[in-house]
Structure formats: C-alpha cells, structure tokens
Amino acid sequence: MNDGTSRPEVIRVMVVDDHAIVRRGLLAYIATIPTFHMIGEAASGEQAIALLNEWRTLGQPLPHVVLMDLQMPGMGGIAATEVITRTHPDVKVVVLTSFGEVERVHSALAADASGYLLKDADPDEVAMAVRAAVTGGMHLNPTIARRLTRRMTAPPAGLTSLTAREREILVLIAEGKSNRDIAGRLTISERTARTHVSNVLAKLQLSSRTQAALLAIREGLVPPS
C-alpha cells in the first residue's frame, strides 16, 4: 500500500547496523540496483542521528530511506527511529533485524517505522520495502504480518497482557530490584510490590524472577547486562 507519493528517480539509502559485515553486504547489494544509491552508513543510532544532523546543517541531501537494525550498543534502533522520524520527517525508516517478536514490531511501528524486515529477507524483498517506504507505503515481512494478525485476533497474552504498572515492575525485576527496592522506587508498600510481582509472573506464565528478567532482556525492555 502507498499514499500515492511519487517515487524519486534515484532512491538515497543509508544503512545503520553495528555489524560491519552486514553493512558491507547491503552496500554491495544496493550497488547492483541502478535506482538505489548508498549515501552513508552508521554503526549506532547515535552515529546515524549525528550524520543526518550534519548533512542537514551542510545542506547535503538526506537519505530517502534508512535501513535500521534494532539491537545495537548505546541507542537502539527503536529509539533512533523515533528521533529520526520526528526530527527528519521526510526520512523513512525500514527496520531490518533478526528479531521478530510482536512487541518489538509494535514498538517500531509506534516509532513511525515504514517497514519491518527480518535479516533472512531476500534482496528483492528489501528492495520492495525501500520502494514502498519512499512512496508512503509500508512493507512487513510476511511472517511478521501473520504474527500481527494472529495477535489481533487472539486474547491478550505475554507482554501485551501486562498493565503499564506491571511492565514497569517487570523492568525493575530485570534490573535485579528486590520487592523492597521496587516498593521504594514506586512509593508503594512491600506487600503491594510482592503482589505486583506475583501477577507479572502469573500473566507471563513464568515461575521465577530470573525467567522474567531474561524475558525482559529478550524483548528489548532492558539492555543485556
């Protein structure tokens, strides 16, 4: 789908990924498409934002599309996407990551990403997603699209079953906080904190705080220690 926006003759692309081999591979692929032009690369969200700001200050053309990894040291891809789409509204971001959890997809789309691909996508799908983004459309990896559809038609489960307070509790658990620490941080009684922790574990069908912490890390709620 697209909003009817015309496609530029040459699509300027930027790649953001902390793995040099991924950037080199995408650079080699983009070089094979006459209508695509790689104008820059970055190894982190911070570096990408700094480059975009520098190019705008110097009056240089910005990329039409940024291919964005999610899991990177420092600022992650979702936070970087949110900053880029807010400060450079003409720049579209297509996520290209190894992580396909629905919660990450929701977070990326909430940050105004214009597409979501997995790193096992074939080159034609990457090209399709880039072209869709520049014309105001959105391309989702078929597996991701199916997961979203199932989630929409299924009762709340996993992280989506948690309230905002329970998600906050989950983050504190992942940070290694005790019930007393959680109570102090949230200005609640230790008994209430213990009840919240029990509810979180029950909703997530987990048996220990360690499992909850690992889930929070895997879902990107907290960075790996």
PDB file of C-alpha atoms in Angstrom:
ATOM      1  CA  MET A   1       0.000   0.000   0.000  1.00  0.00           C
ATOM      2  CA  ASN A   2       1.104   3.603  -0.560  1.00  0.00           C
ATOM      3  CA  ASP A   3      -0.358   7.074  -0.356  1.00  0.00           C
ATOM      4  CA  GLY A   4       0.317   7.975  -3.963  1.00  0.00           C
ATOM      5  CA  THR A   5       3.609   9.780  -3.303  1.00  0.00           C
ATOM      6  CA  SER A   6       5.772   9.775  -6.435  1.00  0.00           C
ATOM      7  CA  ARG A   7       8.974   7.760  -6.344  1.00  0.00           C
ATOM      8  CA  PRO A   8      12.273   9.642  -6.892  1.00  0.00           C
ATOM      9  CA  GLU A   9      14.365   8.607  -9.877  1.00  0.00           C
ATOM     10  CA  VAL A  10      17.221   7.667  -7.564  1.00  0.00           C
ATOM     11  CA  ILE A  11      16.488   6.467  -4.032  1.00  0.00           C
ATOM     12  CA  ARG A  12      19.109   7.509  -1.498  1.00  0.00           C
ATOM     13  CA  VAL A  13      19.695   4.829   1.157  1.00  0.00           C
ATOM     14  CA  MET A  14      21.534   4.796   4.477  1.00  0.00           C
ATOM     15  CA  VAL A  15      22.346   1.652   6.481  1.00  0.00           C
ATOM     16  CA  VAL A  16      22.567   1.562  10.275  1.00  0.00           C
ATOM     17  CA  ASP A  17      23.931  -1.657  11.778  1.00  0.00           C
ATOM     18  CA  ASP A  18      26.663  -2.356  14.311  1.00  0.00           C
ATOM     19  CA  HIS A  19      27.990  -5.294  12.267  1.00  0.00           C
ATOM     20  CA  ALA A  20      30.342  -4.185   9.511  1.00  0.00           C
ATOM     21  CA  ILE A  21      29.751  -7.374   7.522  1.00  0.00           C
ATOM     22  CA  VAL A  22      26.027  -6.577   7.328  1.00  0.00           C
ATOM     23  CA  ARG A  23      26.728  -3.029   6.152  1.00  0.00           C
ATOM     24  CA  ARG A  24      29.179  -4.307   3.529  1.00  0.00           C
ATOM     25  CA  GLY A  25      26.665  -6.853   2.268  1.00  0.00           C
ATOM     26  CA  LEU A  26      23.896  -4.283   1.937  1.00  0.00           C
ATOM     27  CA  LEU A  27      26.279  -1.840   0.269  1.00  0.00           C
ATOM     28  CA  ALA A  28      27.223  -4.490  -2.295  1.00  0.00           C
ATOM     29  CA  TYR A  29      23.578  -5.309  -2.967  1.00  0.00           C
ATOM     30  CA  ILE A  30      22.430  -1.688  -3.230  1.00  0.00           C
ATOM     31  CA  ALA A  31      25.247  -1.020  -5.698  1.00  0.00           C
ATOM     32  CA  THR A  32      23.643  -3.528  -8.073  1.00  0.00           C
ATOM     33  CA  ILE A  33      20.383  -1.565  -8.320  1.00  0.00           C
ATOM     34  CA  PRO A  34      20.707   1.401 -10.715  1.00  0.00           C
ATOM     35  CA  THR A  35      17.909   3.353  -8.997  1.00  0.00           C
ATOM     36  CA  PHE A  36      19.410   2.948  -5.497  1.00  0.00           C
ATOM     37  CA  HIS A  37      22.327   4.996  -4.164  1.00  0.00           C
ATOM     38  CA  MET A  38      24.020   4.351  -0.817  1.00  0.00           C
ATOM     39  CA  ILE A  39      24.914   7.720   0.681  1.00  0.00           C
ATOM     40  CA  GLY A  40      26.065   6.697   4.134  1.00  0.00           C
ATOM     41  CA  GLU A  41      26.353   4.138   6.874  1.00  0.00           C
ATOM     42  CA  ALA A  42      26.473   4.168  10.661  1.00  0.00           C
ATOM     43  CA  ALA A  43      27.280   1.646  13.375  1.00  0.00           C
ATOM     44  CA  SER A  44      24.897   3.001  16.014  1.00  0.00           C
ATOM     45  CA  GLY A  45      21.754   5.043  16.484  1.00  0.00           C
ATOM     46  CA  GLU A  46      23.735   7.972  17.839  1.00  0.00           C
ATOM     47  CA  GLN A  47      26.091   7.970  14.862  1.00  0.00           C
ATOM     48  CA  ALA A  48      23.192   7.839  12.418  1.00  0.00           C
ATOM     49  CA  ILE A  49      21.451  10.811  14.028  1.00  0.00           C
ATOM     50  CA  ALA A  50      24.702  12.791  14.151  1.00  0.00           C
ATOM     51  CA  LEU A  51      25.295  12.166  10.426  1.00  0.00           C
ATOM     52  CA  LEU A  52      21.773  13.218   9.478  1.00  0.00           C
ATOM     53  CA  ASN A  53      22.047  16.385  11.529  1.00  0.00           C
ATOM     54  CA  GLU A  54      25.439  17.177   9.989  1.00  0.00           C
ATOM     55  CA  TRP A  55      24.171  16.640   6.443  1.00  0.00           C
ATOM     56  CA  ARG A  56      21.167  18.860   7.063  1.00  0.00           C
ATOM     57  CA  THR A  57      23.379  21.603   8.515  1.00  0.00           C
ATOM     58  CA  LEU A  58      25.681  21.423   5.481  1.00  0.00           C
ATOM     59  CA  GLY A  59      22.722  21.432   3.084  1.00  0.00           C
ATOM     60  CA  GLN A  60      23.560  17.969   1.765  1.00  0.00           C
ATOM     61  CA  PRO A  61      20.815  15.598   0.551  1.00  0.00           C
ATOM     62  CA  LEU A  62      19.401  13.303   3.214  1.00  0.00           C
ATOM     63  CA  PRO A  63      18.580   9.658   2.568  1.00  0.00           C
ATOM     64  CA  HIS A  64      15.099   8.805   1.449  1.00  0.00           C
ATOM     65  CA  VAL A  65      15.252   5.569   3.442  1.00  0.00           C
ATOM     66  CA  VAL A  66      17.288   4.364   6.408  1.00  0.00           C
ATOM     67  CA  LEU A  67      17.659   0.591   6.861  1.00  0.00           C
ATOM     68  CA  MET A  68      17.792   0.265  10.653  1.00  0.00           C
ATOM     69  CA  ASP A  69      18.976  -2.564  12.874  1.00  0.00           C
ATOM     70  CA  LEU A  70      17.340  -2.788  16.313  1.00  0.00           C
ATOM     71  CA  GLN A  71      19.871  -4.325  18.693  1.00  0.00           C
ATOM     72  CA  MET A  72      22.932  -2.088  18.827  1.00  0.00           C
ATOM     73  CA  PRO A  73      25.229  -0.792  21.568  1.00  0.00           C
ATOM     74  CA  GLY A  74      24.111   2.518  23.008  1.00  0.00           C
ATOM     75  CA  MET A  75      20.967   3.888  21.430  1.00  0.00           C
ATOM     76  CA  GLY A  76      18.929   1.045  19.971  1.00  0.00           C
ATOM     77  CA  GLY A  77      17.119   1.074  16.675  1.00  0.00           C
ATOM     78  CA  ILE A  78      13.662   1.850  18.036  1.00  0.00           C
ATOM     79  CA  ALA A  79      14.855   4.915  19.940  1.00  0.00           C
ATOM     80  CA  ALA A  80      16.857   6.055  16.903  1.00  0.00           C
ATOM     81  CA  THR A  81      13.850   5.545  14.632  1.00  0.00           C
ATOM     82  CA  GLU A  82      11.707   7.693  16.894  1.00  0.00           C
ATOM     83  CA  VAL A  83      14.268  10.531  16.846  1.00  0.00           C
ATOM     84  CA  ILE A  84      14.838  10.332  13.089  1.00  0.00           C
ATOM     85  CA  THR A  85      11.164  10.282  12.128  1.00  0.00           C
ATOM     86  CA  ARG A  86      10.474  13.187  14.473  1.00  0.00           C
ATOM     87  CA  THR A  87      13.416  15.436  13.523  1.00  0.00           C
ATOM     88  CA  HIS A  88      13.693  14.425   9.853  1.00  0.00           C
ATOM     89  CA  PRO A  89      10.086  13.692   8.814  1.00  0.00           C
ATOM     90  CA  ASP A  90      10.990  13.221   5.140  1.00  0.00           C
ATOM     91  CA  VAL A  91      13.356  10.365   6.001  1.00  0.00           C
ATOM     92  CA  LYS A  92      11.674   6.959   6.125  1.00  0.00           C
ATOM     93  CA  VAL A  93      12.975   4.159   8.333  1.00  0.00           C
ATOM     94  CA  VAL A  94      12.689   0.473   7.445  1.00  0.00           C
ATOM     95  CA  VAL A  95      13.696  -1.899  10.237  1.00  0.00           C
ATOM     96  CA  LEU A  96      15.994  -4.755   9.206  1.00  0.00           C
ATOM     97  CA  THR A  97      16.648  -7.014  12.176  1.00  0.00           C
ATOM     98  CA  SER A  98      16.999 -10.565  13.449  1.00  0.00           C
ATOM     99  CA  PHE A  99      14.214 -10.052  15.992  1.00  0.00           C
ATOM    100  CA  GLY A 100      10.636 -10.798  15.014  1.00  0.00           C
ATOM    101  CA  GLU A 101       8.794 -10.597  18.342  1.00  0.00           C
ATOM    102  CA  VAL A 102       5.445  -8.859  18.008  1.00  0.00           C
ATOM    103  CA  GLU A 103       6.263  -6.477  20.868  1.00  0.00           C
ATOM    104  CA  ARG A 104       9.332  -5.212  19.004  1.00  0.00           C
ATOM    105  CA  VAL A 105       7.276  -4.765  15.843  1.00  0.00           C
ATOM    106  CA  HIS A 106       4.655  -2.768  17.750  1.00  0.00           C
ATOM    107  CA  SER A 107       7.391  -0.575  19.257  1.00  0.00           C
ATOM    108  CA  ALA A 108       8.980   0.027  15.853  1.00  0.00           C
ATOM    109  CA  LEU A 109       5.670   0.925  14.211  1.00  0.00           C
ATOM    110  CA  ALA A 110       4.810   3.191  17.148  1.00  0.00           C
ATOM    111  CA  ALA A 111       8.100   4.987  16.427  1.00  0.00           C
ATOM    112  CA  ASP A 112       6.827   5.564  12.851  1.00  0.00           C
ATOM    113  CA  ALA A 113       8.903   2.938  11.079  1.00  0.00           C
ATOM    114  CA  SER A 114       7.777   2.482   7.470  1.00  0.00           C
ATOM    115  CA  GLY A 115       8.542  -1.216   7.256  1.00  0.00           C
ATOM    116  CA  TYR A 116       9.812  -4.217   9.195  1.00  0.00           C
ATOM    117  CA  LEU A 117      12.043  -6.907   7.688  1.00  0.00           C
ATOM    118  CA  LEU A 118      13.954  -9.843   9.096  1.00  0.00           C
ATOM    119  CA  LYS A 119      17.595 -10.296   8.148  1.00  0.00           C
ATOM    120  CA  ASP A 120      16.816 -13.500   6.294  1.00  0.00           C
ATOM    121  CA  ALA A 121      14.790 -11.446   3.784  1.00  0.00           C
ATOM    122  CA  ASP A 122      15.883 -11.957   0.195  1.00  0.00           C
ATOM    123  CA  PRO A 123      17.275  -8.943  -1.721  1.00  0.00           C
ATOM    124  CA  ASP A 124      14.088  -8.467  -3.729  1.00  0.00           C
ATOM    125  CA  GLU A 125      12.072  -8.079  -0.532  1.00  0.00           C
ATOM    126  CA  VAL A 126      14.499  -5.449   0.784  1.00  0.00           C
ATOM    127  CA  ALA A 127      14.161  -3.528  -2.471  1.00  0.00           C
ATOM    128  CA  MET A 128      10.371  -3.830  -2.310  1.00  0.00           C
ATOM    129  CA  ALA A 129      10.311  -2.447   1.234  1.00  0.00           C
ATOM    130  CA  VAL A 130      12.547   0.506   0.310  1.00  0.00           C
ATOM    131  CA  ARG A 131      10.394   1.374  -2.702  1.00  0.00           C
ATOM    132  CA  ALA A 132       7.213   1.093  -0.632  1.00  0.00           C
ATOM    133  CA  ALA A 133       8.622   3.407   2.040  1.00  0.00           C
ATOM    134  CA  VAL A 134       9.538   6.227  -0.353  1.00  0.00           C
ATOM    135  CA  THR A 135       6.025   6.215  -1.820  1.00  0.00           C
ATOM    136  CA  GLY A 136       4.390   6.453   1.587  1.00  0.00           C
ATOM    137  CA  GLY A 137       3.638   2.750   1.892  1.00  0.00           C
ATOM    138  CA  MET A 138       4.700   0.070   4.320  1.00  0.00           C
ATOM    139  CA  HIS A 139       6.073  -3.416   3.777  1.00  0.00           C
ATOM    140  CA  LEU A 140       6.037  -6.026   6.539  1.00  0.00           C
ATOM    141  CA  ASN A 141       7.849  -9.331   6.397  1.00  0.00           C
ATOM    142  CA  PRO A 142       5.140 -11.961   5.682  1.00  0.00           C
ATOM    143  CA  THR A 143       5.955 -13.863   8.877  1.00  0.00           C
ATOM    144  CA  ILE A 144       5.637 -10.643  10.878  1.00  0.00           C
ATOM    145  CA  ALA A 145       2.343  -9.812   9.187  1.00  0.00           C
ATOM    146  CA  ARG A 146       0.947 -13.234  10.122  1.00  0.00           C
ATOM    147  CA  ARG A 147       2.045 -12.828  13.740  1.00  0.00           C
ATOM    148  CA  LEU A 148       0.390  -9.426  13.934  1.00  0.00           C
ATOM    149  CA  THR A 149      -2.814 -10.838  12.504  1.00  0.00           C
ATOM    150  CA  ARG A 150      -2.838 -13.693  14.999  1.00  0.00           C
ATOM    151  CA  ARG A 151      -2.168 -11.276  17.854  1.00  0.00           C
ATOM    152  CA  MET A 152      -5.045  -9.056  16.768  1.00  0.00           C
ATOM    153  CA  THR A 153      -7.477 -11.980  16.799  1.00  0.00           C
ATOM    154  CA  ALA A 154      -6.162 -13.675  19.951  1.00  0.00           C
ATOM    155  CA  PRO A 155      -6.835 -12.722  23.591  1.00  0.00           C
ATOM    156  CA  PRO A 156      -4.118 -10.670  25.309  1.00  0.00           C
ATOM    157  CA  ALA A 157      -1.089 -12.748  26.241  1.00  0.00           C
ATOM    158  CA  GLY A 158       2.555 -12.223  27.084  1.00  0.00           C
ATOM    159  CA  LEU A 159       3.713  -8.640  27.465  1.00  0.00           C
ATOM    160  CA  THR A 160       0.508  -7.281  25.947  1.00  0.00           C
ATOM    161  CA  SER A 161      -1.424  -8.736  28.890  1.00  0.00           C
ATOM    162  CA  LEU A 162       0.516  -6.572  31.355  1.00  0.00           C
ATOM    163  CA  THR A 163      -0.708  -3.216  32.588  1.00  0.00           C
ATOM    164  CA  ALA A 164       1.605  -0.204  32.373  1.00  0.00           C
ATOM    165  CA  ARG A 165       2.458  -0.609  36.067  1.00  0.00           C
ATOM    166  CA  GLU A 166       3.175  -4.323  35.618  1.00  0.00           C
ATOM    167  CA  ARG A 167       5.513  -3.590  32.702  1.00  0.00           C
ATOM    168  CA  GLU A 168       7.299  -1.121  34.969  1.00  0.00           C
ATOM    169  CA  ILE A 169       7.555  -3.847  37.612  1.00  0.00           C
ATOM    170  CA  LEU A 170       8.962  -6.257  35.013  1.00  0.00           C
ATOM    171  CA  VAL A 171      11.707  -3.784  34.089  1.00  0.00           C
ATOM    172  CA  LEU A 172      12.628  -3.350  37.763  1.00  0.00           C
ATOM    173  CA  ILE A 173      12.734  -7.144  38.200  1.00  0.00           C
ATOM    174  CA  ALA A 174      15.088  -7.349  35.218  1.00  0.00           C
ATOM    175  CA  GLU A 175      17.266  -4.697  36.832  1.00  0.00           C
ATOM    176  CA  GLY A 176      17.652  -7.011  39.843  1.00  0.00           C
ATOM    177  CA  LYS A 177      15.490  -4.996  42.227  1.00  0.00           C
ATOM    178  CA  SER A 178      14.078  -6.728  45.298  1.00  0.00           C
ATOM    179  CA  ASN A 179      10.483  -6.308  46.427  1.00  0.00           C
ATOM    180  CA  ARG A 180      11.698  -3.728  48.944  1.00  0.00           C
ATOM    181  CA  ASP A 181      13.590  -1.858  46.222  1.00  0.00           C
ATOM    182  CA  ILE A 182      10.529  -1.893  43.962  1.00  0.00           C
ATOM    183  CA  ALA A 183       8.327  -0.628  46.787  1.00  0.00           C
ATOM    184  CA  GLY A 184      10.723   2.226  47.467  1.00  0.00           C
ATOM    185  CA  ARG A 185      11.076   3.155  43.795  1.00  0.00           C
ATOM    186  CA  LEU A 186       7.300   3.213  43.174  1.00  0.00           C
ATOM    187  CA  THR A 187       6.299   4.542  46.615  1.00  0.00           C
ATOM    188  CA  ILE A 188       4.104   1.541  47.382  1.00  0.00           C
ATOM    189  CA  SER A 189       4.101  -0.978  50.229  1.00  0.00           C
ATOM    190  CA  GLU A 190       6.346  -4.012  50.045  1.00  0.00           C
ATOM    191  CA  ARG A 191       3.240  -6.184  50.186  1.00  0.00           C
ATOM    192  CA  THR A 192       1.781  -4.405  47.150  1.00  0.00           C
ATOM    193  CA  ALA A 193       5.094  -4.787  45.322  1.00  0.00           C
ATOM    194  CA  ARG A 194       5.080  -8.518  46.096  1.00  0.00           C
ATOM    195  CA  THR A 195       1.534  -8.792  44.733  1.00  0.00           C
ATOM    196  CA  HIS A 196       2.520  -6.987  41.524  1.00  0.00           C
ATOM    197  CA  VAL A 197       5.499  -9.317  41.055  1.00  0.00           C
ATOM    198  CA  SER A 198       3.274 -12.369  41.537  1.00  0.00           C
ATOM    199  CA  ASN A 199       0.770 -11.014  38.998  1.00  0.00           C
ATOM    200  CA  VAL A 200       3.522 -10.393  36.444  1.00  0.00           C
ATOM    201  CA  LEU A 201       4.888 -13.927  36.805  1.00  0.00           C
ATOM    202  CA  ALA A 202       1.383 -15.418  36.601  1.00  0.00           C
ATOM    203  CA  LYS A 203       0.402 -13.463  33.476  1.00  0.00           C
ATOM    204  CA  LEU A 204       3.654 -14.363  31.749  1.00  0.00           C
ATOM    205  CA  GLN A 205       3.357 -17.971  32.898  1.00  0.00           C
ATOM    206  CA  LEU A 206       6.794 -17.851  34.478  1.00  0.00           C
ATOM    207  CA  SER A 207       7.986 -19.476  37.688  1.00  0.00           C
ATOM    208  CA  SER A 208      10.883 -17.251  38.721  1.00  0.00           C
ATOM    209  CA  ARG A 209      12.192 -13.696  38.704  1.00  0.00           C
ATOM    210  CA  THR A 210      15.183 -14.921  36.669  1.00  0.00           C
ATOM    211  CA  GLN A 211      12.879 -16.091  33.875  1.00  0.00           C
ATOM    212  CA  ALA A 212      11.103 -12.730  33.979  1.00  0.00           C
ATOM    213  CA  ALA A 213      14.424 -10.883  33.730  1.00  0.00           C
ATOM    214  CA  LEU A 214      15.512 -12.975  30.743  1.00  0.00           C
ATOM    215  CA  LEU A 215      12.179 -12.315  29.028  1.00  0.00           C
ATOM    216  CA  ALA A 216      12.514  -8.563  29.565  1.00  0.00           C
ATOM    217  CA  ILE A 217      16.009  -8.609  28.053  1.00  0.00           C
ATOM    218  CA  ARG A 218      14.921 -10.768  25.101  1.00  0.00           C
ATOM    219  CA  GLU A 219      12.005  -8.440  24.370  1.00  0.00           C
ATOM    220  CA  GLY A 220      14.249  -5.374  24.463  1.00  0.00           C
ATOM    221  CA  LEU A 221      12.713  -3.797  27.578  1.00  0.00           C
ATOM    222  CA  VAL A 222      16.153  -3.555  29.193  1.00  0.00           C
ATOM    223  CA  PRO A 223      19.628  -3.886  27.669  1.00  0.00           C
ATOM    224  CA  PRO A 224      21.666  -7.035  28.376  1.00  0.00           C
ATOM    225  CA  SER A 225      23.882  -6.571  31.409  1.00  0.00           C
TER     226      SER A 225
END
